[in-house]
Tab-separated table of C-alpha atoms in Angstrom:
chain	number	residue	atom	x	y	z
Y	1	UNK	CA	20.076	64.036	132.547
Y	2	UNK	CA	23.305	64.144	130.293
Y	3	UNK	CA	26.899	64.479	132.300
Y	4	UNK	CA	29.345	65.354	129.948
Y	5	UNK	CA	29.166	62.229	127.778
Y	6	UNK	CA	26.995	59.899	129.497
Y	7	UNK	CA	23.676	59.704	131.517
Y	8	UNK	CA	23.517	61.399	135.000
Y	9	UNK	CA	21.113	60.230	137.558
Y	10	UNK	CA	20.285	63.024	140.258
Y	11	UNK	CA	23.081	64.974	141.242
Y	12	UNK	CA	25.068	62.021	142.830
Y	13	UNK	CA	25.756	59.340	140.241
Y	14	UNK	CA	26.400	59.337	136.689
Y	15	UNK	CA	27.829	56.783	133.963
Y	16	UNK	CA	30.376	58.233	131.408
Y	17	UNK	CA	34.267	58.625	130.489
Y	18	UNK	CA	37.023	59.477	132.612
Y	19	UNK	CA	39.158	62.034	131.701
Y	20	UNK	CA	41.608	61.195	128.713
Y	21	UNK	CA	44.813	61.959	130.901
Y	22	UNK	CA	45.925	61.678	134.524
Y	23	UNK	CA	45.680	64.684	136.686
Y	24	UNK	CA	48.910	66.294	137.558
Y	25	UNK	CA	50.680	65.113	140.528
Y	26	UNK	CA	51.128	67.010	143.883
Y	27	UNK	CA	54.498	69.258	143.584
Y	28	UNK	CA	55.038	69.883	147.385
Y	29	UNK	CA	54.362	68.805	150.972
Y	30	UNK	CA	53.836	65.579	152.115
Y	31	UNK	CA	51.658	64.383	149.209
Y	32	UNK	CA	54.195	65.496	146.421
Y	33	UNK	CA	54.531	62.887	143.452
Y	34	UNK	CA	51.260	61.609	144.380
Y	35	UNK	CA	48.257	61.757	141.800
Y	36	UNK	CA	44.649	62.883	143.469
Y	37	UNK	CA	41.956	60.934	144.501
Y	38	UNK	CA	40.226	61.343	141.377
Y	39	UNK	CA	42.818	59.959	139.133
Y	40	UNK	CA	41.901	56.328	140.595
Y	41	UNK	CA	39.029	54.050	140.672
Y	42	UNK	CA	38.108	54.637	144.516
Y	43	UNK	CA	37.521	50.970	145.416
Y	44	UNK	CA	41.004	49.990	144.163
Y	45	UNK	CA	42.899	53.150	146.084
Y	46	UNK	CA	40.993	51.660	149.087
Y	47	UNK	CA	41.638	48.094	148.374
Y	48	UNK	CA	45.330	48.168	147.376
Y	49	UNK	CA	46.603	50.790	149.913
Y	50	UNK	CA	47.575	53.379	147.709
Y	51	UNK	CA	47.963	56.388	149.948
Y	52	UNK	CA	49.142	54.315	152.841
Y	53	UNK	CA	52.533	54.532	152.925
Y	54	UNK	CA	52.134	58.105	152.142
Y	55	UNK	CA	49.639	58.765	154.898
Y	56	UNK	CA	51.299	56.865	157.881
Y	57	UNK	CA	54.175	59.295	156.907
Y	58	UNK	CA	56.777	56.219	157.519
Y	59	UNK	CA	56.385	52.437	157.386
Y	60	UNK	CA	55.246	50.747	160.294
Y	61	UNK	CA	57.068	47.806	160.717
Y	62	UNK	CA	55.041	44.352	160.412
Y	63	UNK	CA	51.911	46.402	158.947
Y	64	UNK	CA	50.710	45.132	155.693
Y	65	UNK	CA	51.625	48.444	153.743
Y	66	UNK	CA	54.856	48.950	155.307
Y	67	UNK	CA	56.629	49.118	152.132
Y	68	UNK	CA	56.991	51.199	149.465
Y	69	UNK	CA	56.243	48.844	146.695
Y	70	UNK	CA	52.767	48.688	148.425
Y	71	UNK	CA	50.844	51.744	149.233
Y	72	UNK	CA	53.478	53.683	146.971
Y	73	UNK	CA	51.528	56.874	147.859
Y	74	UNK	CA	49.651	56.838	144.307
Y	75	UNK	CA	52.392	57.363	141.669
Y	76	UNK	CA	50.234	56.065	139.235
Y	77	UNK	CA	53.265	54.223	137.250
Y	78	UNK	CA	53.684	51.366	139.429
Y	79	UNK	CA	52.196	47.830	139.129
Y	80	UNK	CA	49.842	48.576	142.229
Y	81	UNK	CA	48.851	51.964	140.880
Y	82	UNK	CA	48.370	51.174	137.323
Y	83	UNK	CA	45.223	48.751	137.554
Y	84	UNK	CA	43.641	51.283	139.885
Y	85	UNK	CA	43.942	54.186	137.358
Y	86	UNK	CA	40.558	55.371	136.349
Y	87	UNK	CA	41.702	58.565	134.192
Y	88	UNK	CA	42.407	57.158	130.753
Y	89	UNK	CA	38.971	57.814	128.903
Y	90	UNK	CA	37.702	54.578	129.948
Y	91	UNK	CA	33.846	54.622	131.022
Y	92	UNK	CA	33.128	54.222	134.566
Y	93	UNK	CA	30.744	55.548	137.352
Y	94	UNK	CA	30.994	58.619	138.802
Y	95	UNK	CA	29.604	58.901	142.522
Y	96	UNK	CA	29.375	62.006	144.612
Y	97	UNK	CA	29.247	60.792	148.374
Y	98	UNK	CA	29.644	64.252	149.589
Y	99	UNK	CA	31.428	67.593	147.617
Y	100	UNK	CA	33.590	65.520	145.383
Y	101	UNK	CA	32.612	63.170	142.308
Y	102	UNK	CA	34.762	59.931	142.198
Y	103	UNK	CA	35.346	57.555	139.837
Y	104	UNK	CA	34.753	53.777	140.118
Y	105	UNK	CA	35.518	50.967	138.097
Y	106	UNK	CA	32.224	49.303	137.104
Y	107	UNK	CA	33.002	45.641	138.199
Y	108	UNK	CA	34.135	47.422	141.383
Y	109	UNK	CA	30.919	49.495	141.829
Y	110	UNK	CA	28.588	46.096	141.491
Y	111	UNK	CA	30.880	43.905	143.680
Y	112	UNK	CA	31.513	46.413	146.405
Y	113	UNK	CA	29.526	49.444	146.367
Y	114	UNK	CA	25.834	48.372	145.959
Y	115	UNK	CA	24.071	47.190	148.859
Y	116	UNK	CA	20.085	46.136	149.338
Y	117	UNK	CA	18.271	46.623	152.718
Y	118	UNK	CA	14.839	48.021	153.954
Y	119	UNK	CA	14.306	51.188	155.073
Y	120	UNK	CA	14.636	51.510	159.162
Y	121	UNK	CA	13.589	54.967	159.303
Y	122	UNK	CA	11.224	57.345	157.260
Y	123	UNK	CA	13.590	60.292	157.776
Y	124	UNK	CA	15.807	59.689	154.333
Y	125	UNK	CA	14.720	60.659	150.811
Y	126	UNK	CA	15.938	59.251	147.572
Y	127	UNK	CA	18.798	61.108	145.717
Y	128	UNK	CA	17.160	60.518	142.452
Y	129	UNK	CA	13.943	62.338	143.046
Y	130	UNK	CA	13.998	63.799	146.313
Y	131	UNK	CA	11.043	61.425	147.533
Y	132	UNK	CA	10.879	60.104	150.843
Y	133	UNK	CA	11.964	56.460	151.294
Y	134	UNK	CA	9.055	54.635	153.500
Y	135	UNK	CA	9.889	52.689	156.544
Y	136	UNK	CA	10.358	49.132	155.887
Y	137	UNK	CA	10.614	49.760	151.757
Y	138	UNK	CA	13.419	48.267	149.560
Y	139	UNK	CA	16.422	50.524	149.037
Y	140	UNK	CA	19.169	50.291	146.860
Y	141	UNK	CA	22.538	51.822	149.212
Y	142	UNK	CA	25.403	53.067	147.226
Y	143	UNK	CA	28.607	53.123	149.344
Y	144	UNK	CA	32.091	54.053	148.094
Y	145	UNK	CA	35.227	53.865	150.546
Y	146	UNK	CA	37.394	56.491	151.560
Y	147	UNK	CA	41.096	56.269	150.306
Y	148	UNK	CA	41.815	54.470	153.539
Y	149	UNK	CA	39.172	51.647	153.381
Y	150	UNK	CA	36.516	53.644	155.844
Y	151	UNK	CA	32.808	54.175	154.184
Y	152	UNK	CA	31.849	57.225	152.854
Y	153	UNK	CA	28.611	58.938	153.077
Y	154	UNK	CA	25.834	56.519	151.524
Y	155	UNK	CA	23.788	57.725	148.630
Y	156	UNK	CA	20.384	56.257	149.186
Y	157	UNK	CA	17.880	55.285	146.595
Y	158	UNK	CA	14.122	53.873	146.403
Y	159	UNK	CA	14.684	50.404	144.570
Y	160	UNK	CA	11.531	50.976	142.938
Y	161	UNK	CA	12.542	54.124	141.330
Y	162	UNK	CA	16.448	52.842	140.143
Y	163	UNK	CA	15.053	51.241	137.331
Y	164	UNK	CA	16.744	53.527	134.644
Y	165	UNK	CA	20.230	53.679	136.444
Y	166	UNK	CA	20.314	49.863	137.303
Y	167	UNK	CA	19.415	49.134	133.341
Y	168	UNK	CA	22.239	51.672	132.159
Y	169	UNK	CA	24.587	50.070	134.770
Y	170	UNK	CA	23.734	46.602	133.453
Y	171	UNK	CA	23.965	47.463	129.691
Y	172	UNK	CA	27.637	48.347	129.965
Y	173	UNK	CA	29.848	45.731	128.370
Y	174	UNK	CA	32.052	44.894	131.469
Y	175	UNK	CA	28.612	44.053	133.671
Y	176	UNK	CA	26.279	42.364	131.308
Y	177	UNK	CA	26.847	38.836	132.800
Y	178	UNK	CA	27.002	40.452	136.489
Y	179	UNK	CA	24.901	38.207	138.814
Y	180	UNK	CA	22.533	40.561	140.684
Y	181	UNK	CA	21.866	38.032	143.495
Y	182	UNK	CA	25.303	38.617	144.746
Y	183	UNK	CA	24.848	42.053	145.504
Y	184	UNK	CA	25.257	42.662	149.126
Y	185	UNK	CA	22.342	42.576	151.492
Y	186	UNK	CA	19.864	40.595	148.700
Y	187	UNK	CA	20.478	37.540	151.084
Y	188	UNK	CA	19.513	39.406	154.068
Y	189	UNK	CA	15.678	39.905	153.322
Y	190	UNK	CA	13.786	37.604	155.131
Y	191	UNK	CA	11.140	37.552	153.164
Y	192	UNK	CA	11.055	34.991	150.100
Y	193	UNK	CA	8.502	37.326	148.252
Y	194	UNK	CA	10.594	40.743	148.994
Y	195	UNK	CA	13.842	39.081	147.993
Y	196	UNK	CA	12.235	37.726	144.508
Y	197	UNK	CA	10.821	41.668	144.048
Y	198	UNK	CA	14.070	43.034	144.938
Y	199	UNK	CA	16.194	40.754	142.422
Y	200	UNK	CA	13.735	41.722	139.504
Y	201	UNK	CA	14.157	45.355	140.622
Y	202	UNK	CA	17.981	44.787	140.638
Y	203	UNK	CA	17.599	43.756	137.417
Y	204	UNK	CA	15.879	47.065	136.416
Y	205	UNK	CA	12.517	45.214	135.573
Y	206	UNK	CA	9.443	47.579	136.265
Y	207	UNK	CA	7.074	46.367	138.884
Y	208	UNK	CA	3.598	47.886	139.920
Y	209	UNK	CA	3.657	47.217	143.725
Y	210	UNK	CA	6.373	47.931	146.025
Y	211	UNK	CA	6.630	45.651	149.165
Y	212	UNK	CA	6.723	47.523	152.544
Y	213	UNK	CA	7.627	45.650	155.787
Y	214	UNK	CA	5.249	46.682	158.775
Y	215	UNK	CA	6.845	46.924	162.344
Y	216	UNK	CA	10.484	46.971	163.312
Y	217	UNK	CA	12.815	46.833	160.721
Y	218	UNK	CA	16.447	45.730	161.697
Y	219	UNK	CA	19.335	47.737	160.103
Y	220	UNK	CA	21.720	46.281	157.669
Y	221	UNK	CA	25.232	46.989	158.763
Y	222	UNK	CA	27.233	47.549	155.731
Y	223	UNK	CA	29.766	49.800	157.257
Y	224	UNK	CA	31.203	47.328	159.641
Y	225	UNK	CA	30.716	44.572	157.060
Y	226	UNK	CA	32.242	45.884	154.235
Y	227	UNK	CA	34.161	48.867	154.845
Y	228	UNK	CA	36.835	48.993	157.261
Y	229	UNK	CA	40.192	51.120	157.689
Y	230	UNK	CA	42.938	49.513	156.031
Y	231	UNK	CA	45.567	51.493	157.747
Y	232	UNK	CA	45.967	54.036	160.560
Y	233	UNK	CA	46.186	57.608	159.575
Y	234	UNK	CA	45.992	61.218	160.793
Y	235	UNK	CA	45.387	62.721	157.702
Y	236	UNK	CA	42.888	65.498	157.418
Y	237	UNK	CA	40.279	63.358	155.513
Y	238	UNK	CA	40.189	60.594	157.784
Y	239	UNK	CA	38.749	60.169	161.480
Y	240	UNK	CA	39.942	62.871	163.566
Y	241	UNK	CA	42.235	62.276	166.520
Y	242	UNK	CA	43.341	58.747	165.046
Y	243	UNK	CA	46.823	58.002	166.042
Y	244	UNK	CA	49.130	55.343	164.584
Y	245	UNK	CA	49.583	52.660	166.758
Y	246	UNK	CA	52.984	51.060	168.039
Y	247	UNK	CA	53.767	47.822	166.054
Y	248	UNK	CA	52.287	44.882	167.534
Y	249	UNK	CA	49.511	46.628	169.808
Y	250	UNK	CA	45.767	45.277	169.848
Y	251	UNK	CA	44.822	48.481	167.810
Y	252	UNK	CA	47.541	47.700	165.164
Y	253	UNK	CA	46.269	44.309	164.697
Y	254	UNK	CA	42.426	45.199	164.695
Y	255	UNK	CA	43.237	47.778	161.683
Y	256	UNK	CA	45.325	45.482	159.435
Y	257	UNK	CA	44.251	45.044	155.948
Y	258	UNK	CA	41.136	43.008	155.226
Y	259	UNK	CA	40.140	42.706	151.719
Y	260	UNK	CA	37.089	44.298	150.421
């Protein structure tokens, strides 16, 4: 399938050019002056804390994102924002975790959004072809962070069927030298034969048999390992009921910024 000017893989993944010009900034309310989510790489939004100052409502003393210089609100013009932009016609990965499609820089996607594990149940379906992923079968789990660093909904793919997507991904100039062995979860595959199969599959190589582990399958906790809230917020897009803690509280310390 083709999506605008690049290939689409199912309804949730595509490789194509971003818009040539930035969307209009918000003109009123708490988010006045902020560029919308689709203007930025979603990994960069979380890692750089672009919306942190805006969403906190006021600077929290001692918090990593307490100043306007960091967590500027997503102005699009400062030194913090400019490297995060994904609205200048560059090619990016578009991911649709739920209702909206978000751009992600290629290197950010490869380093932070790809995960490999063995399916712990038999209830999930592949977002490429709709087939059921067998329990114990290797999966490719695509996860982008929300703007405050928490994991958004996962996009699950059968690793054995992800070859066309992966070959297209690695053919992008920015990723031609990327080492697939560094993808999250590869080192957690206990069986050497399964790990070697997964590495070949991650390179996009076609293979006949798909290894399936029998018996109990441990869950790979990619959420708590790689996606944690960078700052406390009460905005409607984040966890309901969260309350910005007072300076120096244990809760604030736990929510302190951690690099992805």
